[in-house]
PDB file of C-alpha atoms in Angstrom:
ATOM      1  CA  UNK A  69     155.566  76.624  94.964  1.00 70.00           C
ATOM      2  CA  UNK A  70     152.183  74.860  94.824  1.00 80.00           C
ATOM      3  CA  UNK A  71     151.311  71.716  96.807  1.00 93.00           C
ATOM      4  CA  UNK A  72     148.306  69.429  96.364  1.00 96.00           C
ATOM      5  CA  UNK A  73     146.511  69.115  99.704  1.00 97.00           C
ATOM      6  CA  UNK A  74     145.973  65.664 101.171  1.00 96.00           C
ATOM      7  CA  UNK A  75     142.983  64.386 103.152  1.00 95.00           C
ATOM      8  CA  UNK A  76     144.296  65.475 106.566  1.00 95.00           C
ATOM      9  CA  UNK A  77     145.010  68.992 105.266  1.00 97.00           C
ATOM     10  CA  UNK A  78     141.545  69.273 103.674  1.00 97.00           C
ATOM     11  CA  UNK A  79     139.967  68.114 106.928  1.00 96.00           C
ATOM     12  CA  UNK A  80     141.982  70.800 108.706  1.00 96.00           C
ATOM     13  CA  UNK A  81     140.477  73.465 106.421  1.00 97.00           C
ATOM     14  CA  UNK A  82     136.985  72.097 107.089  1.00 96.00           C
ATOM     15  CA  UNK A  83     137.529  72.288 110.867  1.00 94.00           C
ATOM     16  CA  UNK A  84     139.135  75.733 110.748  1.00 94.00           C
ATOM     17  CA  UNK A  85     137.424  79.044 111.516  1.00 92.00           C
ATOM     18  CA  UNK A  86     136.082  80.083 109.115  1.00 92.00           C
ATOM     19  CA  UNK A  87     135.528  76.650 107.641  1.00 96.00           C
ATOM     20  CA  UNK A  88     136.223  75.803 104.010  1.00 97.00           C
ATOM     21  CA  UNK A  89     132.480  75.019 103.779  1.00 97.00           C
ATOM     22  CA  UNK A  90     129.976  77.297 105.500  1.00 95.00           C
ATOM     23  CA  UNK A  91     128.161  75.578 108.401  1.00 93.00           C
ATOM     24  CA  UNK A  92     130.065  72.347 107.815  1.00 93.00           C
ATOM     25  CA  UNK A  93     129.152  69.521 110.197  1.00 91.00           C
ATOM     26  CA  UNK A  94     132.516  68.175 111.377  1.00 90.00           C
ATOM     27  CA  UNK A  95     130.876  64.915 112.494  1.00 90.00           C
ATOM     28  CA  UNK A  96     130.642  63.956 108.825  1.00 90.00           C
ATOM     29  CA  UNK A  97     134.416  63.431 108.803  1.00 92.00           C
ATOM     30  CA  UNK A  98     134.115  60.519 111.236  1.00 86.00           C
ATOM     31  CA  UNK A  99     131.308  58.848 109.306  1.00 74.00           C
ATOM     32  CA  UNK A 100     131.863  56.077 106.800  1.00 79.00           C
ATOM     33  CA  UNK A 101     130.762  58.376 103.973  1.00 82.00           C
ATOM     34  CA  UNK A 102     133.136  61.265 104.575  1.00 92.00           C
ATOM     35  CA  UNK A 103     133.199  63.751 101.657  1.00 94.00           C
ATOM     36  CA  UNK A 104     136.991  63.864 101.951  1.00 95.00           C
ATOM     37  CA  UNK A 105     138.899  61.329  99.844  1.00 92.00           C
ATOM     38  CA  UNK A 106     142.642  60.819  99.500  1.00 92.00           C
ATOM     39  CA  UNK A 107     143.271  64.245  97.984  1.00 95.00           C
ATOM     40  CA  UNK A 108     139.816  65.521  97.013  1.00 95.00           C
ATOM     41  CA  UNK A 109     136.586  66.834  98.503  1.00 96.00           C
ATOM     42  CA  UNK A 110     133.179  65.725  97.221  1.00 94.00           C
ATOM     43  CA  UNK A 111     130.496  68.379  96.749  1.00 94.00           C
ATOM     44  CA  UNK A 112     126.817  67.518  96.489  1.00 94.00           C
ATOM     45  CA  UNK A 113     123.927  68.702  94.326  1.00 95.00           C
ATOM     46  CA  UNK A 114     121.915  71.452  95.974  1.00 96.00           C
ATOM     47  CA  UNK A 115     119.570  73.233  93.554  1.00 96.00           C
ATOM     48  CA  UNK A 116     118.700  72.111  90.038  1.00 96.00           C
ATOM     49  CA  UNK A 117     117.819  74.655  87.346  1.00 95.00           C
ATOM     50  CA  UNK A 118     116.222  73.964  83.966  1.00 93.00           C
ATOM     51  CA  UNK A 119     117.233  76.119  80.958  1.00 91.00           C
ATOM     52  CA  UNK A 120     114.282  78.039  79.560  1.00 87.00           C
ATOM     53  CA  UNK A 121     112.241  77.872  82.778  1.00 88.00           C
ATOM     54  CA  UNK A 122     110.666  81.175  83.822  1.00 88.00           C
ATOM     55  CA  UNK A 123     111.878  82.793  87.030  1.00 88.00           C
ATOM     56  CA  UNK A 124     108.851  81.816  89.132  1.00 89.00           C
ATOM     57  CA  UNK A 125     108.227  78.433  87.478  1.00 91.00           C
ATOM     58  CA  UNK A 126     109.573  75.096  88.704  1.00 92.00           C
ATOM     59  CA  UNK A 127     113.206  74.887  87.632  1.00 92.00           C
ATOM     60  CA  UNK A 128     113.539  78.674  87.388  1.00 91.00           C
ATOM     61  CA  UNK A 129     115.749  80.951  89.479  1.00 90.00           C
ATOM     62  CA  UNK A 130     113.169  81.429  92.237  1.00 91.00           C
ATOM     63  CA  UNK A 131     111.896  77.824  92.256  1.00 93.00           C
ATOM     64  CA  UNK A 132     114.844  75.464  91.695  1.00 95.00           C
ATOM     65  CA  UNK A 133     114.100  71.764  91.611  1.00 95.00           C
ATOM     66  CA  UNK A 134     115.295  69.282  94.225  1.00 95.00           C
ATOM     67  CA  UNK A 135     115.203  66.346  91.798  1.00 95.00           C
ATOM     68  CA  UNK A 136     114.906  65.829  88.062  1.00 94.00           C
ATOM     69  CA  UNK A 137     114.712  62.935  85.628  1.00 94.00           C
ATOM     70  CA  UNK A 138     116.945  64.279  82.865  1.00 92.00           C
ATOM     71  CA  UNK A 139     115.753  63.027  79.492  1.00 90.00           C
ATOM     72  CA  UNK A 140     118.006  62.061  76.605  1.00 88.00           C
ATOM     73  CA  UNK A 141     119.608  65.172  75.128  1.00 87.00           C
ATOM     74  CA  UNK A 142     118.309  67.506  77.834  1.00 90.00           C
ATOM     75  CA  UNK A 143     120.425  69.852  79.946  1.00 91.00           C
ATOM     76  CA  UNK A 144     120.325  71.111  83.515  1.00 93.00           C
ATOM     77  CA  UNK A 145     122.403  73.437  85.677  1.00 92.00           C
ATOM     78  CA  UNK A 146     123.470  72.183  89.095  1.00 94.00           C
ATOM     79  CA  UNK A 147     124.364  74.375  92.049  1.00 94.00           C
ATOM     80  CA  UNK A 148     126.373  72.933  94.916  1.00 94.00           C
ATOM     81  CA  UNK A 149     124.669  72.495  98.281  1.00 95.00           C
ATOM     82  CA  UNK A 150     127.902  73.715  99.889  1.00 96.00           C
ATOM     83  CA  UNK A 151     128.895  77.356 100.084  1.00 95.00           C
ATOM     84  CA  UNK A 152     132.672  77.559  99.681  1.00 95.00           C
ATOM     85  CA  UNK A 153     134.943  79.927 101.652  1.00 96.00           C
ATOM     86  CA  UNK A 154     138.357  79.686 100.026  1.00 95.00           C
ATOM     87  CA  UNK A 155     141.392  80.716 102.094  1.00 95.00           C
ATOM     88  CA  UNK A 156     143.554  83.471 100.625  1.00 94.00           C
ATOM     89  CA  UNK A 157     146.420  81.050  99.992  1.00 94.00           C
ATOM     90  CA  UNK A 158     144.483  78.089  98.581  1.00 96.00           C
ATOM     91  CA  UNK A 159     143.172  77.517  95.042  1.00 96.00           C
ATOM     92  CA  UNK A 160     141.003  74.690  93.759  1.00 96.00           C
ATOM     93  CA  UNK A 161     140.079  72.805  90.591  1.00 95.00           C
ATOM     94  CA  UNK A 162     136.688  71.134  90.196  1.00 92.00           C
ATOM     95  CA  UNK A 163     136.134  67.965  88.197  1.00 87.00           C
ATOM     96  CA  UNK A 164     132.903  66.496  86.771  1.00 81.00           C
ATOM     97  CA  UNK A 165     130.777  63.887  88.584  1.00 70.00           C
ATOM     98  CA  UNK A 166     131.829  60.314  89.210  1.00 66.00           C
ATOM     99  CA  UNK A 167     132.973  57.841  86.564  1.00 66.00           C
ATOM    100  CA  UNK A 168     129.753  55.876  86.995  1.00 68.00           C
ATOM    101  CA  UNK A 169     127.771  58.959  85.969  1.00 71.00           C
ATOM    102  CA  UNK A 170     129.936  59.629  82.908  1.00 67.00           C
ATOM    103  CA  UNK A 171     129.783  55.975  81.850  1.00 67.00           C
ATOM    104  CA  UNK A 172     125.989  56.201  82.056  1.00 72.00           C
ATOM    105  CA  UNK A 173     126.090  59.065  79.542  1.00 78.00           C
ATOM    106  CA  UNK A 174     126.015  62.167  81.760  1.00 84.00           C
ATOM    107  CA  UNK A 175     128.226  64.769  80.081  1.00 84.00           C
ATOM    108  CA  UNK A 176     129.386  67.618  82.298  1.00 84.00           C
ATOM    109  CA  UNK A 177     131.025  70.933  81.618  1.00 80.00           C
ATOM    110  CA  UNK A 178     134.295  71.381  83.475  1.00 73.00           C
ATOM    111  CA  UNK A 179     133.588  73.224  86.753  1.00 75.00           C
ATOM    112  CA  UNK A 180     137.027  74.781  86.357  1.00 82.00           C
ATOM    113  CA  UNK A 181     139.279  76.811  88.623  1.00 90.00           C
ATOM    114  CA  UNK A 182     138.335  78.213  92.024  1.00 93.00           C
ATOM    115  CA  UNK A 183     140.314  81.315  92.983  1.00 94.00           C
ATOM    116  CA  UNK A 184     141.731  82.023  96.446  1.00 95.00           C
ATOM    117  CA  UNK A 185     139.411  84.096  98.660  1.00 94.00           C
ATOM    118  CA  UNK A 186     136.334  83.072  96.597  1.00 94.00           C
ATOM    119  CA  UNK A 187     133.104  82.870  98.578  1.00 94.00           C
ATOM    120  CA  UNK A 188     130.010  81.319  97.050  1.00 93.00           C
ATOM    121  CA  UNK A 189     128.467  78.265  95.437  1.00 94.00           C
ATOM    122  CA  UNK A 190     129.787  76.276  92.494  1.00 93.00           C
ATOM    123  CA  UNK A 191     127.848  75.530  89.318  1.00 92.00           C
ATOM    124  CA  UNK A 192     128.104  73.201  86.361  1.00 90.00           C
ATOM    125  CA  UNK A 193     125.976  72.251  83.355  1.00 90.00           C
ATOM    126  CA  UNK A 194     125.150  68.614  82.639  1.00 91.00           C
ATOM    127  CA  UNK A 195     123.797  67.017  79.451  1.00 91.00           C
ATOM    128  CA  UNK A 196     122.277  63.537  79.267  1.00 90.00           C
ATOM    129  CA  UNK A 197     123.947  61.847  76.302  1.00 87.00           C
ATOM    130  CA  UNK A 198     122.637  58.390  77.244  1.00 85.00           C
ATOM    131  CA  UNK A 199     119.644  56.478  75.907  1.00 85.00           C
ATOM    132  CA  UNK A 200     117.780  56.390  79.216  1.00 88.00           C
ATOM    133  CA  UNK A 201     116.569  59.120  81.571  1.00 91.00           C
ATOM    134  CA  UNK A 202     119.180  60.073  84.164  1.00 91.00           C
ATOM    135  CA  UNK A 203     117.883  60.806  87.696  1.00 92.00           C
ATOM    136  CA  UNK A 204     119.461  63.722  89.560  1.00 93.00           C
ATOM    137  CA  UNK A 205     118.551  64.544  93.142  1.00 94.00           C
ATOM    138  CA  UNK A 206     119.650  66.906  95.885  1.00 95.00           C
ATOM    139  CA  UNK A 207     122.474  65.269  97.836  1.00 93.00           C
ATOM    140  CA  UNK A 208     123.920  63.359  94.859  1.00 91.00           C
ATOM    141  CA  UNK A 209     127.636  63.775  94.279  1.00 89.00           C
ATOM    142  CA  UNK A 210     128.079  66.782  92.023  1.00 88.00           C
ATOM    143  CA  UNK A 211     131.838  67.153  91.621  1.00 91.00           C
ATOM    144  CA  UNK A 212     135.221  66.510  93.200  1.00 92.00           C
ATOM    145  CA  UNK A 213     137.553  69.368  94.069  1.00 95.00           C
ATOM    146  CA  UNK A 214     141.341  69.295  94.419  1.00 96.00           C
ATOM    147  CA  UNK A 215     142.952  72.009  96.549  1.00 97.00           C
ATOM    148  CA  UNK A 216     146.408  73.510  96.141  1.00 97.00           C
ATOM    149  CA  UNK A 217     148.375  75.362  98.785  1.00 95.00           C
ATOM    150  CA  UNK A 218     150.085  78.479  97.400  1.00 94.00           C
ATOM    151  CA  UNK A 219     153.374  79.856  98.706  1.00 91.00           C
ATOM    152  CA  UNK A 220     151.633  83.081  99.713  1.00 89.00           C
ATOM    153  CA  UNK A 221     148.330  84.929  99.831  1.00 89.00           C
ATOM    154  CA  UNK A 222     146.730  86.014  96.558  1.00 86.00           C
ATOM    155  CA  UNK A 223     146.982  89.806  96.155  1.00 84.00           C
ATOM    156  CA  UNK A 224     143.638  90.284  94.428  1.00 83.00           C
ATOM    157  CA  UNK A 225     140.757  89.935  96.888  1.00 81.00           C
ATOM    158  CA  UNK A 226     137.523  88.394  95.685  1.00 82.00           C
ATOM    159  CA  UNK A 227     135.197  87.804  98.618  1.00 79.00           C
ATOM    160  CA  UNK A 228     131.568  86.923  97.901  1.00 82.00           C
ATOM    161  CA  UNK A 229     130.597  87.585  94.293  1.00 79.00           C
ATOM    162  CA  UNK A 230     127.103  87.905  92.743  1.00 81.00           C
ATOM    163  CA  UNK A 231     125.690  84.522  91.657  1.00 77.00           C
ATOM    164  CA  UNK A 232     126.707  83.830  88.041  1.00 79.00           C
ATOM    165  CA  UNK A 233     123.359  82.232  87.241  1.00 80.00           C
ATOM    166  CA  UNK A 234     120.857  84.712  85.767  1.00 80.00           C
ATOM    167  CA  UNK A 235     117.533  84.595  83.935  1.00 79.00           C
ATOM    168  CA  UNK A 236     119.351  85.665  80.757  1.00 79.00           C
ATOM    169  CA  UNK A 237     121.783  82.764  81.061  1.00 78.00           C
ATOM    170  CA  UNK A 238     118.991  80.250  81.665  1.00 79.00           C
ATOM    171  CA  UNK A 239     117.183  81.599  78.613  1.00 78.00           C
ATOM    172  CA  UNK A 240     120.296  81.402  76.464  1.00 75.00           C
ATOM    173  CA  UNK A 241     121.033  77.744  77.188  1.00 75.00           C
ATOM    174  CA  UNK A 242     119.169  75.075  75.264  1.00 71.00           C
ATOM    175  CA  UNK A 243     116.905  72.858  77.349  1.00 73.00           C
ATOM    176  CA  UNK A 244     117.140  70.199  74.645  1.00 69.00           C
ATOM    177  CA  UNK A 245     120.806  70.021  73.627  1.00 57.00           C
ATOM    178  CA  UNK A 246     120.235  67.487  70.831  1.00 54.00           C
ATOM    179  CA  UNK A 247     116.805  68.865  69.796  1.00 52.00           C
ATOM    180  CA  UNK A 248     115.270  65.507  70.704  1.00 48.00           C
ATOM    181  CA  UNK A 249     111.810  66.983  71.234  1.00 50.00           C
ATOM    182  CA  UNK A 250     111.902  68.912  67.959  1.00 52.00           C
ATOM    183  CA  UNK A 251     113.155  65.917  66.021  1.00 48.00           C
ATOM    184  CA  UNK A 252     110.508  63.702  67.614  1.00 42.00           C
ATOM    185  CA  UNK A 253     107.781  66.132  66.544  1.00 50.00           C
ATOM    186  CA  UNK A 254     109.155  66.259  63.006  1.00 50.00           C
ATOM    187  CA  UNK A 255     109.372  62.459  62.890  1.00 44.00           C
ATOM    188  CA  UNK A 256     105.758  62.234  64.053  1.00 50.00           C
ATOM    189  CA  UNK A 257     104.713  64.688  61.331  1.00 55.00           C
ATOM    190  CA  UNK A 258     106.547  62.587  58.734  1.00 47.00           C
ATOM    191  CA  UNK A 259     104.837  59.422  59.993  1.00 56.00           C
ATOM    192  CA  UNK A 260     101.469  61.148  59.881  1.00 55.00           C
ATOM    193  CA  UNK A 261     102.012  62.388  56.330  1.00 62.00           C
ATOM    194  CA  UNK A 262     103.209  58.925  55.293  1.00 55.00           C
ATOM    195  CA  UNK A 263     100.119  57.333  56.833  1.00 59.00           C
ATOM    196  CA  UNK A 264      97.880  59.825  55.055  1.00 61.00           C
ATOM    197  CA  UNK A 265      99.682  59.137  51.759  1.00 59.00           C
ATOM    198  CA  UNK A 266      99.351  55.369  52.132  1.00 54.00           C
ATOM    199  CA  UNK A 267      95.718  55.726  53.216  1.00 59.00           C
ATOM    200  CA  UNK A 268      94.987  57.756  50.071  1.00 66.00           C
ATOM    201  CA  UNK A 269      96.838  55.206  47.937  1.00 58.00           C
ATOM    202  CA  UNK A 270      95.002  52.225  49.398  1.00 62.00           C
ATOM    203  CA  UNK A 271      91.703  54.090  49.176  1.00 62.00           C
ATOM    204  CA  UNK A 272      92.264  54.784  45.472  1.00 65.00           C
ATOM    205  CA  UNK A 273      93.450  51.223  44.877  1.00 63.00           C
ATOM    206  CA  UNK A 274      90.385  49.808  46.634  1.00 62.00           C
ATOM    207  CA  UNK A 275      88.092  52.009  44.546  1.00 69.00           C
ATOM    208  CA  UNK A 276      89.751  50.833  41.317  1.00 61.00           C
ATOM    209  CA  UNK A 277      89.586  47.210  42.443  1.00 63.00           C
ATOM    210  CA  UNK A 278      85.895  47.441  43.323  1.00 62.00           C
ATOM    211  CA  UNK A 279      85.071  49.188  40.046  1.00 69.00           C
ATOM    212  CA  UNK A 280      87.017  46.613  38.028  1.00 63.00           C
ATOM    213  CA  UNK A 281      85.447  43.770  39.981  1.00 60.00           C
ATOM    214  CA  UNK A 282      81.967  45.075  39.433  1.00 57.00           C
ATOM    215  CA  UNK A 283      82.542  45.526  35.709  1.00 64.00           C
ATOM    216  CA  UNK A 284      84.016  42.029  35.493  1.00 60.00           C
ATOM    217  CA  UNK A 285      81.018  40.621  37.350  1.00 57.00           C
ATOM    218  CA  UNK A 286      78.593  42.353  34.983  1.00 63.00           C
ATOM    219  CA  UNK A 287      80.536  41.108  31.977  1.00 61.00           C
ATOM    220  CA  UNK A 288      80.545  37.511  33.273  1.00 58.00           C
ATOM    221  CA  UNK A 289      76.820  37.676  34.017  1.00 54.00           C
ATOM    222  CA  UNK A 290      76.065  38.743  30.449  1.00 57.00           C
ATOM    223  CA  UNK A 291      77.864  35.614  29.207  1.00 52.00           C
ATOM    224  CA  UNK A 292      75.649  33.258  31.235  1.00 52.00           C
ATOM    225  CA  UNK A 293      72.509  32.112  29.276  1.00 57.00           C
ATOM    226  CA  UNK A 294      69.249  33.296  30.732  1.00 57.00           C
ATOM    227  CA  UNK A 295      70.887  36.117  32.763  1.00 51.00           C
ATOM    228  CA  UNK A 296      70.796  39.603  31.357  1.00 51.00           C
ATOM    229  CA  UNK A 297      71.931  42.812  32.854  1.00 47.00           C
ATOM    230  CA  UNK A 298      69.140  45.177  33.863  1.00 48.00           C
TER     231      UNK A 298
END
């Protein structure tokens, strides 16, 4: 049998030893902005990684960003600020950021299932599908997690696993999901070629007009008595 945990039960896990979240400050539960909702727990953005960034460059594995203005069509990988310590008889399911973020055009991959006994951070990939830049900063709400009590301990032990985020993975993901930058460059090249074509056309037309005008002027001058062409 599986039961969805309510707020009081989630708070109990946070106050337990070990806590559901490593180094969790229990005073946050009494504050007006408690991360615990009716039956979910909010996790916040910790590190921000940019696909394609080199390891030692800003946005890379060794130098994650703390904030980012995500442009239209661009992607980023978010790591939770919280390190999760799942009990052996509790599983979780993560959901994308808030409705306000999705309505603004931020598309998120599904964080997915969290196994019992898992220890580590959570990750998800976001894509800005909106028309405007989308600001992301450390501390912003990253996802909501629902927890389910199992009727017994999971038999397969996980513990702390190696971080799933690698340089190979960052290099494989596209920084520009919709190829906005590439399409903008191509559009600029088309505009430039069009301008050059029209400039050549108007240049040729102006030359023809001036030549015709000059010949017409010479012809009219020859028709006026007393004026001869040199």
